[in-house]
Amino acid sequence: MRRILLLLIAALVALTSCTDSRKPYRIGVAQCSKGRWREKVNQEMLAAQHLYEHDVKVNIANAFDDSALQAHQIDSLAQAGIDLLVVAPNEDTQVINEAIARVLSAGIPVICFDRKTSADYTAFIGGNNVEAGLIVGQYVASIVRDMSQQATNGKTMVMEITGSMNSTPAQERHRGFAEAMEGLSGIEYVCRQSDWSSDGACRIVTDQIQTGRLPDIVFCHNDGMATGVYKAVVEQGVEGRIKILGIDGMPGEGLEYVQFGHQVGTYFYPTHGEKIIRLAIDILSGKPFERDNPMLGFVVTPENVDLVAMESTELMRQNDHMVTIQDKLEAYFGLYNTQRKVLIGSFVCIVLLIVAVIMIWRAYVQTRRAIRQRQALNIEETLFYTNADSRILRQVFETPPEGTPEPRSQDTIFAESLNEAIRKNMSNPNLKMEDLGEEMGLSRVQLYRKVKAITGQTPVELLRQMRLQRGYMLLTTTNLTVNEIAYEVGFGTPGYFSSCFKKQFGKYPTDVRAEQ
Ligand code: FRU
């Protein structure tokens, strides 16, 4: 039984160790802002949860451009027990930097993506923003050159409207763009600082238009701000007179504005959420990784926009499909895990049931054996006390007392006296063991034990055997009838005498008589 239980435990351990194979890495994502570009990165990260050799579980929080809220969210994610933090810091501010430092000091690696901070972090991955500003600037320079060939009067006004200069993309985009503007002849380059918002850019351009000096080209640090500029242009009735550029290049936003002609260009700012997850897994699994992982984008112009829009839309659709498939897979996995648990539970129940049945069966067999033994004892006792039948013959009582061998031990003396007592009383069919015992000076129980110990027979068996033996002797030595002999040796009925006789000697009394 113990072996079965050990086997059961071993099976359970084996099964549970299969179920608990490799837990997914828990990745917390602290997004600084909403918008299509962020949603795209989020979707890509979610779609990559089961893409690599180690599963991850991505949990995303959004701070909606609020640095204090983002710091709070970073702490909450860390407390929730993440293995790694991915953060796009809203701004390079103390409150966020302190939160990131707390995460790092708790031993949780931190990946900054898209935006950096002056706080320490484990690795960075995101668009190369200096490069972005630079190549958009170079594209603007080519537009400026085209324009100055057409119109010769005055300088071309190039206006840059920045995102929040507290964030690294705005700082770097500005650096790259300013570099491209440097040394560009025939331009008046102005830079206005803003906050990534469409409204902010709208106000700046409205004010500028209202000065009467129209900017020829406006470069905004993102497409959202570019829509604000377009709004101002339309509202001020100067549509078509200002060339607008942005950054992000999202389907349904920047790409569409270029297709509609609202913008003359945008920059395809890379998202690649799957690369963020790849980097996270490398860090968590102790693989070598680069601390700085810049991603390249490209300028989208009216010439290539249709192709880019088509490809991007398709890629995003594929990504959505992956997320859908993954959701379904997760649902199936959930079901599979539940079924497996039910299966393990059933297995355990079945084994326990089998063990229980075996134990009950063994208990039943033991009880039956005990009952049978008890019954046998009862029968013997009953026979003993009721003067009933017996079959076993024992040597000491087969021989008449005259032939009892020497030396005469205590047992022999007892056997002889008992033999005599039986012989004397056997004709009495109502002879009781109490009477015999009394004659021997023993209680019923003492008599029973002594006779049993010496002969292996109960007194009742012994009595019957002696009655039959005497019956045999009378059949062969007297002319008494079988009936008379039956009564003589103490049987209640001659029929019963005959049947016991047959069992004892293998033939009926009449056969023995006939042989004479
Ligand atoms: C979105 C966004 C993008 C921009 C990026 C810079 O939140 O403002 O438009 O390219 O952040 O970090």
Coordinates of C-alpha atoms and ligand atoms in Angstrom, one line a residue:
M1 CA 0.0 0.0 0.0
R2 CA 2.8 2.3 0.9
R3 CA 4.4 1.6 -2.5
I4 CA 1.2 2.6 -4.3
L5 CA 1.1 5.9 -2.3
L6 CA 4.7 6.6 -3.1
L7 CA 4.0 5.9 -6.8
L8 CA 1.1 8.3 -6.7
I9 CA 3.2 11.0 -5.1
A10 CA 5.9 10.5 -7.8
A11 CA 3.3 10.7 -10.6
L12 CA 1.9 13.9 -9.1
V13 CA 5.3 15.5 -8.8
A14 CA 6.1 14.6 -12.4
L15 CA 2.8 16.0 -13.6
T16 CA 3.1 19.2 -11.6
S17 CA 6.7 19.8 -12.7
C18 CA 5.4 19.6 -16.4
T19 CA 2.7 22.2 -15.7
D20 CA 5.1 24.6 -14.0
S21 CA 7.7 24.5 -16.8
R22 CA 8.8 28.1 -17.6
K23 CA 6.9 31.1 -16.3
P24 CA 6.7 34.0 -18.7
Y25 CA 8.8 37.1 -17.9
R26 CA 6.5 39.9 -16.6
I27 CA 7.2 43.1 -18.4
G28 CA 5.7 46.4 -17.3
V29 CA 5.4 49.1 -19.8
A30 CA 5.1 52.8 -18.7
Q31 CA 3.9 54.7 -21.7
C32 CA 4.2 58.5 -21.5
S33 CA 1.4 59.4 -23.9
K34 CA -1.5 58.1 -26.0
G35 CA -1.9 58.4 -29.8
R36 CA -1.6 56.1 -32.8
W37 CA 2.1 55.8 -32.7
R38 CA 2.1 54.6 -29.1
E39 CA -0.8 52.3 -29.8
K40 CA 1.2 50.7 -32.6
V41 CA 4.2 50.0 -30.4
N42 CA 1.9 48.6 -27.7
Q43 CA 0.2 46.3 -30.2
E44 CA 3.6 45.1 -31.5
M45 CA 4.8 44.4 -28.0
L46 CA 1.6 42.5 -27.2
A47 CA 1.9 40.5 -30.5
A48 CA 5.4 39.5 -29.6
Q49 CA 4.5 38.0 -26.2
H50 CA 4.8 34.4 -27.6
L51 CA 7.2 35.2 -30.5
Y52 CA 10.5 34.2 -28.9
E53 CA 12.0 31.3 -27.0
H54 CA 10.7 32.6 -23.7
D55 CA 7.1 33.9 -23.3
V56 CA 6.5 37.3 -21.8
K57 CA 3.5 38.9 -20.2
V58 CA 3.2 42.5 -21.1
N59 CA 1.3 44.9 -18.8
I60 CA 0.9 48.5 -20.1
A61 CA 0.2 51.7 -18.2
N62 CA -0.4 55.1 -19.9
A63 CA 0.5 58.4 -18.2
F64 CA -1.2 60.7 -20.7
D65 CA 1.7 63.2 -20.7
D66 CA 1.6 63.6 -16.9
S67 CA 5.1 63.0 -15.4
A68 CA 3.8 62.7 -11.8
L69 CA 1.3 60.1 -12.9
Q70 CA 4.0 58.2 -14.8
A71 CA 6.3 58.1 -11.7
H72 CA 3.4 56.7 -9.7
Q73 CA 2.6 54.1 -12.4
I74 CA 6.3 53.0 -12.5
D75 CA 6.2 52.4 -8.8
S76 CA 2.9 50.5 -9.1
L77 CA 4.3 48.3 -11.8
A78 CA 7.4 47.5 -9.8
Q79 CA 5.2 46.7 -6.8
A80 CA 3.1 44.4 -8.9
G81 CA 6.2 42.2 -9.3
I82 CA 7.5 42.8 -12.8
D83 CA 10.8 41.3 -14.0
L84 CA 11.7 44.3 -16.3
L85 CA 10.4 47.8 -16.9
V86 CA 10.1 49.3 -20.3
V87 CA 9.6 53.1 -20.0
A88 CA 9.1 55.9 -22.4
P89 CA 9.8 58.7 -20.0
N90 CA 7.4 61.6 -20.5
E91 CA 10.1 64.1 -19.7
D92 CA 13.6 64.1 -18.3
T93 CA 12.3 65.2 -14.9
Q94 CA 13.3 64.4 -11.3
V95 CA 10.1 62.7 -10.4
I96 CA 10.4 60.2 -13.2
N97 CA 14.2 59.8 -12.8
E98 CA 13.7 59.0 -9.1
A99 CA 11.1 56.4 -9.9
I100 CA 13.3 54.8 -12.4
A101 CA 16.2 54.8 -9.9
R102 CA 13.9 53.0 -7.3
V103 CA 13.1 50.3 -9.9
L104 CA 16.8 49.8 -10.7
S105 CA 17.8 49.6 -7.1
A106 CA 15.1 46.9 -6.6
G107 CA 17.2 44.9 -9.0
I108 CA 14.7 45.3 -11.9
P109 CA 16.3 46.1 -15.3
V110 CA 15.0 49.2 -17.1
I111 CA 14.7 49.7 -20.8
C112 CA 14.1 53.3 -22.0
F113 CA 12.5 53.3 -25.4
D114 CA 11.8 56.2 -27.7
R115 CA 12.7 58.7 -25.0
K116 CA 15.8 58.8 -22.8
T117 CA 16.4 60.3 -19.4
S118 CA 19.5 61.5 -17.5
A119 CA 18.8 58.8 -14.9
D120 CA 20.6 55.6 -15.2
Y121 CA 19.0 52.8 -17.2
T122 CA 19.9 49.3 -18.4
A123 CA 19.5 49.9 -22.2
F124 CA 17.9 52.2 -24.7
I125 CA 16.0 51.3 -27.9
G126 CA 14.2 53.7 -30.2
G127 CA 14.4 55.9 -33.2
N128 CA 17.5 57.9 -33.9
N129 CA 16.1 61.3 -33.4
V130 CA 19.1 63.4 -34.4
E131 CA 19.1 61.4 -37.6
A132 CA 15.4 62.1 -38.0
G133 CA 15.8 65.8 -37.6
L134 CA 18.8 65.8 -39.9
I135 CA 17.2 64.0 -42.8
V136 CA 14.0 65.9 -42.5
G137 CA 16.1 69.0 -42.5
Q138 CA 17.9 67.8 -45.7
Y139 CA 14.6 67.2 -47.3
V140 CA 13.5 70.7 -46.3
A141 CA 16.7 72.0 -47.7
S142 CA 15.9 70.4 -51.1
I143 CA 12.4 72.0 -51.0
V144 CA 14.0 75.4 -50.2
R145 CA 16.3 75.1 -53.2
D146 CA 13.4 74.3 -55.5
M147 CA 11.5 77.2 -54.1
S148 CA 14.3 79.7 -54.5
Q149 CA 14.7 78.7 -58.1
Q150 CA 11.0 79.6 -58.7
A151 CA 10.7 82.8 -56.6
T152 CA 13.6 85.1 -56.1
N153 CA 12.1 87.8 -53.9
G154 CA 13.1 87.5 -50.2
K155 CA 14.3 84.8 -48.0
T156 CA 12.4 81.5 -47.5
M157 CA 11.1 81.3 -43.9
V158 CA 11.6 77.9 -42.3
M159 CA 9.9 77.4 -39.0
E160 CA 10.6 74.5 -36.6
I161 CA 8.0 73.8 -33.9
T162 CA 9.5 71.5 -31.3
G163 CA 7.9 69.0 -29.0
S164 CA 8.5 69.4 -25.3
M165 CA 12.2 70.3 -25.0
N166 CA 12.2 68.4 -21.7
S167 CA 12.1 65.2 -23.7
T168 CA 15.1 63.8 -25.5
P169 CA 13.4 63.3 -29.0
A170 CA 12.6 67.0 -29.1
Q171 CA 16.1 68.0 -28.1
E172 CA 17.7 65.6 -30.6
R173 CA 15.3 66.3 -33.5
H174 CA 16.0 69.9 -33.0
R175 CA 19.8 69.3 -33.0
G176 CA 19.6 67.3 -36.2
F177 CA 17.3 69.8 -38.0
A178 CA 19.4 72.8 -36.9
E179 CA 22.4 71.1 -38.3
A180 CA 20.8 70.7 -41.6
M181 CA 19.7 74.3 -41.6
E182 CA 23.2 75.5 -40.8
G183 CA 24.8 77.1 -43.8
L184 CA 21.6 76.8 -45.9
S185 CA 21.6 80.1 -47.8
G186 CA 18.5 82.1 -48.6
I187 CA 16.5 81.0 -45.5
E188 CA 15.2 82.6 -42.4
Y189 CA 15.2 79.8 -39.8
V190 CA 13.1 80.2 -36.7
C191 CA 12.6 77.7 -33.9
R192 CA 9.5 77.8 -31.6
Q193 CA 9.3 75.6 -28.6
S194 CA 6.1 73.8 -27.9
D195 CA 4.7 70.7 -26.2
W196 CA 3.8 67.9 -28.7
S197 CA 0.2 69.2 -28.8
S198 CA -1.7 70.0 -31.9
D199 CA -3.3 73.1 -30.2
G200 CA 0.2 74.5 -29.2
A201 CA 1.4 74.3 -32.8
C202 CA -1.9 75.8 -34.1
R203 CA -1.5 78.8 -31.8
I204 CA 2.1 79.4 -32.8
V205 CA 1.4 79.4 -36.5
T206 CA -1.8 81.4 -36.1
D207 CA 0.2 84.1 -34.3
Q208 CA 2.9 84.0 -37.0
I209 CA 0.4 84.3 -39.8
Q210 CA -1.2 87.2 -38.1
T211 CA 2.1 89.1 -38.0
G212 CA 1.7 89.2 -41.8
R213 CA 5.0 87.3 -42.3
L214 CA 3.9 83.8 -43.6
P215 CA 6.3 81.0 -42.9
D216 CA 7.0 79.1 -46.2
I217 CA 7.9 75.8 -44.5
V218 CA 6.8 74.6 -41.1
F219 CA 8.5 71.5 -39.6
C220 CA 6.7 70.1 -36.6
H221 CA 8.3 67.5 -34.3
N222 CA 5.3 65.2 -34.9
D223 CA 2.3 64.8 -37.2
G224 CA -0.1 65.6 -34.5
M225 CA 1.4 69.1 -34.3
A226 CA 1.4 69.3 -38.1
T227 CA -2.4 68.9 -38.1
G228 CA -2.6 71.9 -35.7
V229 CA -0.6 73.9 -38.2
Y230 CA -2.9 72.7 -41.1
K231 CA -5.9 73.8 -39.0
A232 CA -4.3 77.3 -38.5
V233 CA -3.6 77.6 -42.2
V234 CA -7.1 76.7 -43.2
E235 CA -8.6 79.0 -40.5
Q236 CA -6.4 81.9 -41.6
G237 CA -7.3 81.3 -45.3
V238 CA -3.7 80.7 -46.4
E239 CA -4.1 77.1 -47.5
G240 CA -1.5 75.9 -50.1
R241 CA 0.9 78.7 -49.2
I242 CA 2.7 77.0 -46.4
K243 CA 4.4 73.6 -46.7
I244 CA 4.0 71.5 -43.6
L245 CA 6.1 68.6 -42.4
G246 CA 5.9 66.3 -39.4
I247 CA 7.3 63.1 -37.9
D248 CA 5.7 59.7 -37.1
G249 CA 4.3 58.7 -40.5
M250 CA 1.4 56.7 -39.2
P251 CA -1.4 55.3 -41.5
G252 CA -4.5 57.3 -40.9
E253 CA -2.4 60.3 -39.7
G254 CA 0.8 61.6 -41.2
L255 CA 0.8 59.3 -44.2
E256 CA -2.8 60.2 -45.0
Y257 CA -2.0 64.0 -44.6
V258 CA 0.8 63.6 -47.2
Q259 CA -1.6 61.7 -49.5
F260 CA -4.2 64.4 -49.1
G261 CA -1.6 67.1 -49.7
H262 CA -2.0 68.7 -46.3
Q263 CA 1.7 67.9 -45.6
V264 CA 4.6 67.8 -48.0
G265 CA 6.3 65.1 -46.0
T266 CA 6.6 63.2 -42.8
Y267 CA 9.3 61.0 -41.2
F268 CA 8.6 57.3 -40.7
Y269 CA 9.5 57.1 -37.0
P270 CA 10.1 53.4 -36.3
T271 CA 8.1 51.6 -33.6
H272 CA 9.3 47.9 -33.6
G273 CA 7.7 46.7 -30.4
E274 CA 8.9 43.2 -31.1
K275 CA 12.5 44.5 -30.9
I276 CA 11.8 45.9 -27.5
I277 CA 10.6 42.5 -26.3
R278 CA 13.6 40.8 -27.9
L279 CA 15.9 43.1 -26.0
A280 CA 14.0 42.5 -22.8
I281 CA 14.3 38.7 -23.1
D282 CA 18.0 39.0 -23.9
I283 CA 18.6 41.1 -20.7
L284 CA 16.4 38.8 -18.6
S285 CA 18.0 35.6 -19.8
G286 CA 21.5 36.9 -19.4
K287 CA 22.4 37.1 -23.1
P288 CA 24.8 39.8 -24.3
F289 CA 23.0 43.0 -25.4
E290 CA 23.8 46.5 -26.7
R291 CA 23.2 49.4 -24.3
D292 CA 22.2 51.7 -27.1
N293 CA 19.9 50.3 -29.8
P294 CA 19.0 53.1 -32.3
M295 CA 16.4 52.3 -35.0
L296 CA 16.4 53.9 -38.4
G297 CA 13.4 55.6 -40.1
F298 CA 13.1 57.4 -43.4
V299 CA 11.4 60.5 -45.0
V300 CA 8.0 60.0 -46.6
T301 CA 7.3 62.3 -49.5
P302 CA 4.4 62.6 -52.0
E303 CA 6.5 60.4 -54.3
N304 CA 6.7 57.3 -52.0
V305 CA 3.7 57.9 -49.7
D306 CA 1.3 55.5 -51.5
L307 CA 3.7 52.6 -51.3
V308 CA 4.6 53.3 -47.7
A309 CA 1.0 53.7 -46.7
M310 CA 0.0 50.5 -48.4
E311 CA 2.9 48.6 -46.7
S312 CA 2.3 50.1 -43.3
T313 CA -1.4 49.5 -43.4
E314 CA -0.8 45.9 -44.3
L315 CA 1.8 45.4 -41.6
M316 CA -0.5 46.8 -39.0
R317 CA -3.3 44.5 -40.2
Q318 CA -1.0 41.6 -39.9
N319 CA 0.0 42.7 -36.5
D320 CA -3.7 42.9 -35.4
H321 CA -4.2 39.4 -36.8
M322 CA -1.3 38.2 -34.7
V323 CA -2.8 39.7 -31.6
T324 CA -6.1 38.1 -32.4
I325 CA -4.5 34.7 -32.9
Q326 CA -2.5 35.2 -29.8
D327 CA -5.7 36.0 -27.8
K328 CA -7.3 32.9 -29.1
L329 CA -4.2 30.9 -28.3
E330 CA -4.2 32.2 -24.8
A331 CA -7.9 31.3 -24.4
Y332 CA -7.0 27.8 -25.6
F333 CA -4.0 27.6 -23.3
G334 CA -6.3 28.6 -20.5
L335 CA -8.8 25.9 -21.4
Y336 CA -6.0 23.4 -21.9
N337 CA -4.5 24.2 -18.4
T338 CA -7.9 23.9 -16.8
Q339 CA -8.5 20.5 -18.6
R340 CA -5.1 19.4 -17.5
K341 CA -5.8 20.3 -13.9
V342 CA -9.2 18.4 -14.1
L343 CA -7.3 15.4 -15.6
I344 CA -4.7 15.4 -12.9
G345 CA -7.5 15.8 -10.3
S346 CA -9.4 12.9 -11.9
F347 CA -6.3 10.7 -12.0
V348 CA -5.6 11.4 -8.3
C349 CA -9.2 10.6 -7.5
I350 CA -9.1 7.3 -9.5
V351 CA -5.9 6.2 -7.8
L352 CA -7.3 7.1 -4.4
L353 CA -10.4 5.3 -5.2
I354 CA -8.4 2.2 -6.3
V355 CA -6.4 2.4 -3.1
A356 CA -9.6 2.8 -1.1
V357 CA -11.2 -0.2 -2.9
I358 CA -8.1 -2.3 -2.2
M359 CA -8.1 -1.3 1.4
I360 CA -11.8 -2.0 1.8
W361 CA -11.4 -5.4 0.1
R362 CA -8.5 -6.3 2.4
A363 CA -10.5 -5.2 5.4
Y364 CA -13.5 -7.2 4.1
V365 CA -11.4 -10.4 3.6
Q366 CA -9.8 -10.0 7.0
T367 CA -13.2 -9.5 8.6
R368 CA -14.6 -12.5 6.8
R369 CA -11.7 -14.6 7.9
A370 CA -12.2 -13.4 11.5
I371 CA -15.9 -14.1 11.3
R372 CA -15.3 -17.6 9.9
Q373 CA -12.8 -18.3 12.7
R374 CA -15.3 -17.0 15.2
Q375 CA -18.0 -19.1 13.6
A376 CA -15.9 -22.2 13.7
L377 CA -15.2 -21.5 17.3
N378 CA -18.9 -21.0 18.0
I379 CA -19.8 -24.2 16.2
E380 CA -17.3 -26.1 18.3
E381 CA -18.5 -24.4 21.4
T382 CA -22.1 -25.1 20.4
L383 CA -21.3 -28.7 19.7
F384 CA -19.5 -28.9 23.0
Y385 CA -22.4 -27.6 24.9
T386 CA -25.2 -29.4 22.9
N387 CA -23.7 -32.9 22.6
A388 CA -23.7 -32.7 18.8
D389 CA -21.9 -34.6 16.1
S390 CA -18.1 -35.0 15.4
R391 CA -15.9 -37.0 13.1
I392 CA -12.3 -36.9 14.0
L393 CA -10.7 -39.9 15.5
R394 CA -7.8 -39.7 17.9
Q395 CA -5.4 -42.4 18.8
V396 CA -5.6 -42.4 22.5
F397 CA -9.3 -43.0 22.5
E398 CA -9.2 -45.6 19.7
T399 CA -7.5 -48.1 22.0
P400 CA -9.5 -49.5 24.9
P401 CA -8.1 -48.5 28.3
E402 CA -6.6 -52.0 28.8
G403 CA -4.2 -51.3 25.8
T404 CA -3.0 -47.9 26.9
P405 CA 0.7 -47.8 26.6
E406 CA 3.1 -47.2 29.5
P407 CA 4.4 -45.0 31.0
R408 CA 1.2 -43.5 32.4
S409 CA 1.5 -39.7 32.2
Q410 CA -0.9 -37.2 33.7
D411 CA -2.6 -36.9 30.2
T412 CA -2.9 -40.6 29.9
I413 CA -4.5 -40.9 33.3
F414 CA -6.9 -38.1 32.3
A415 CA -7.6 -39.8 28.9
E416 CA -8.3 -43.1 30.6
S417 CA -10.7 -41.6 33.1
L418 CA -12.5 -39.7 30.4
N419 CA -12.6 -42.8 28.2
E420 CA -14.2 -44.6 31.1
A421 CA -16.7 -41.8 31.9
I422 CA -17.7 -41.7 28.2
R423 CA -18.1 -45.5 28.0
K424 CA -20.2 -45.5 31.1
N425 CA -22.5 -42.7 29.9
M426 CA -22.6 -43.0 26.1
S427 CA -25.8 -44.9 26.0
N428 CA -27.5 -41.8 27.3
P429 CA -28.5 -39.8 24.2
N430 CA -29.0 -36.7 26.3
L431 CA -25.5 -36.9 27.7
K432 CA -24.2 -33.3 28.2
M433 CA -20.7 -32.2 28.4
E434 CA -21.4 -30.5 31.7
D435 CA -22.2 -33.9 33.1
L436 CA -19.0 -35.4 31.7
G437 CA -17.0 -32.5 33.1
E438 CA -18.7 -32.8 36.5
E439 CA -17.7 -36.5 36.5
M440 CA -14.2 -35.6 35.8
G441 CA -14.1 -32.8 38.3
L442 CA -13.7 -30.1 35.7
S443 CA -15.8 -27.2 34.4
R444 CA -17.1 -27.3 30.8
V445 CA -14.5 -25.0 29.6
Q446 CA -11.6 -26.8 31.4
L447 CA -12.9 -30.1 30.0
Y448 CA -13.0 -28.6 26.5
R449 CA -9.5 -27.1 26.7
K450 CA -7.9 -30.3 28.1
V451 CA -9.6 -32.7 25.6
K452 CA -8.7 -30.4 22.7
A453 CA -5.1 -30.0 23.9
I454 CA -4.6 -33.8 24.2
T455 CA -6.6 -35.1 21.3
G456 CA -7.0 -32.2 19.0
Q457 CA -10.7 -33.1 19.1
T458 CA -13.5 -31.4 20.9
P459 CA -15.2 -33.5 23.6
V460 CA -18.3 -33.8 21.4
E461 CA -16.2 -35.1 18.5
L462 CA -14.5 -37.6 20.8
L463 CA -17.8 -38.8 22.3
R464 CA -19.3 -39.4 18.8
Q465 CA -16.2 -41.2 17.6
M466 CA -16.3 -43.5 20.6
R467 CA -20.0 -44.1 20.2
L468 CA -19.4 -45.2 16.6
Q469 CA -16.4 -47.3 17.5
R470 CA -18.4 -49.1 20.2
G471 CA -21.3 -49.5 17.6
Y472 CA -18.8 -51.2 15.2
M473 CA -17.7 -53.5 18.0
L474 CA -21.3 -54.4 18.9
L475 CA -22.1 -55.1 15.2
T476 CA -19.3 -57.5 14.9
T477 CA -19.5 -59.2 18.3
T478 CA -23.2 -59.3 19.2
N479 CA -26.5 -60.3 17.6
L480 CA -28.1 -57.0 18.5
T481 CA -29.9 -55.3 15.6
V482 CA -28.6 -52.1 14.1
N483 CA -31.5 -50.2 15.7
E484 CA -30.7 -51.6 19.1
I485 CA -27.0 -50.8 18.7
A486 CA -27.8 -47.2 17.6
Y487 CA -29.7 -46.6 20.8
E488 CA -27.2 -48.6 22.9
V489 CA -24.4 -46.3 21.9
G490 CA -26.5 -43.2 22.5
F491 CA -27.7 -42.0 19.0
G492 CA -31.1 -40.4 19.1
T493 CA -32.2 -42.1 15.8
P494 CA -30.9 -45.2 14.0
G495 CA -30.9 -43.3 10.7
Y496 CA -28.5 -40.7 12.1
F497 CA -26.3 -43.5 13.5
S498 CA -26.2 -45.1 10.0
S499 CA -25.2 -41.9 8.3
C500 CA -22.5 -41.0 10.8
F501 CA -21.3 -44.6 10.7
K502 CA -21.0 -44.4 6.9
K503 CA -19.0 -41.2 7.1
Q504 CA -16.7 -42.7 9.7
F505 CA -16.1 -46.1 8.3
G506 CA -17.1 -45.8 4.6
K507 CA -19.9 -48.3 4.9
Y508 CA -23.2 -48.7 6.5
P509 CA -23.8 -50.7 9.7
T510 CA -25.9 -53.1 7.7
D511 CA -22.9 -53.8 5.3
V512 CA -20.8 -54.6 8.3
R513 CA -23.5 -56.9 9.7
A514 CA -23.8 -58.6 6.3
E515 CA -20.1 -59.3 6.2
Q516 CA -20.4 -61.3 9.4
Ligands
FRU1 C1 3.9 60.2 -29.3 C2 5.0 61.1 -29.7 C3 5.3 60.9 -31.1 C4 6.7 61.4 -31.2 C5 7.2 60.7 -30.0 C6 8.4 61.3 -29.4 O1 3.7 60.2 -27.9 O2 4.7 62.4 -29.3 O3 4.4 61.7 -31.9 O4 7.3 61.0 -32.3 O5 6.2 60.7 -29.0 O6 8.8 60.7 -28.2

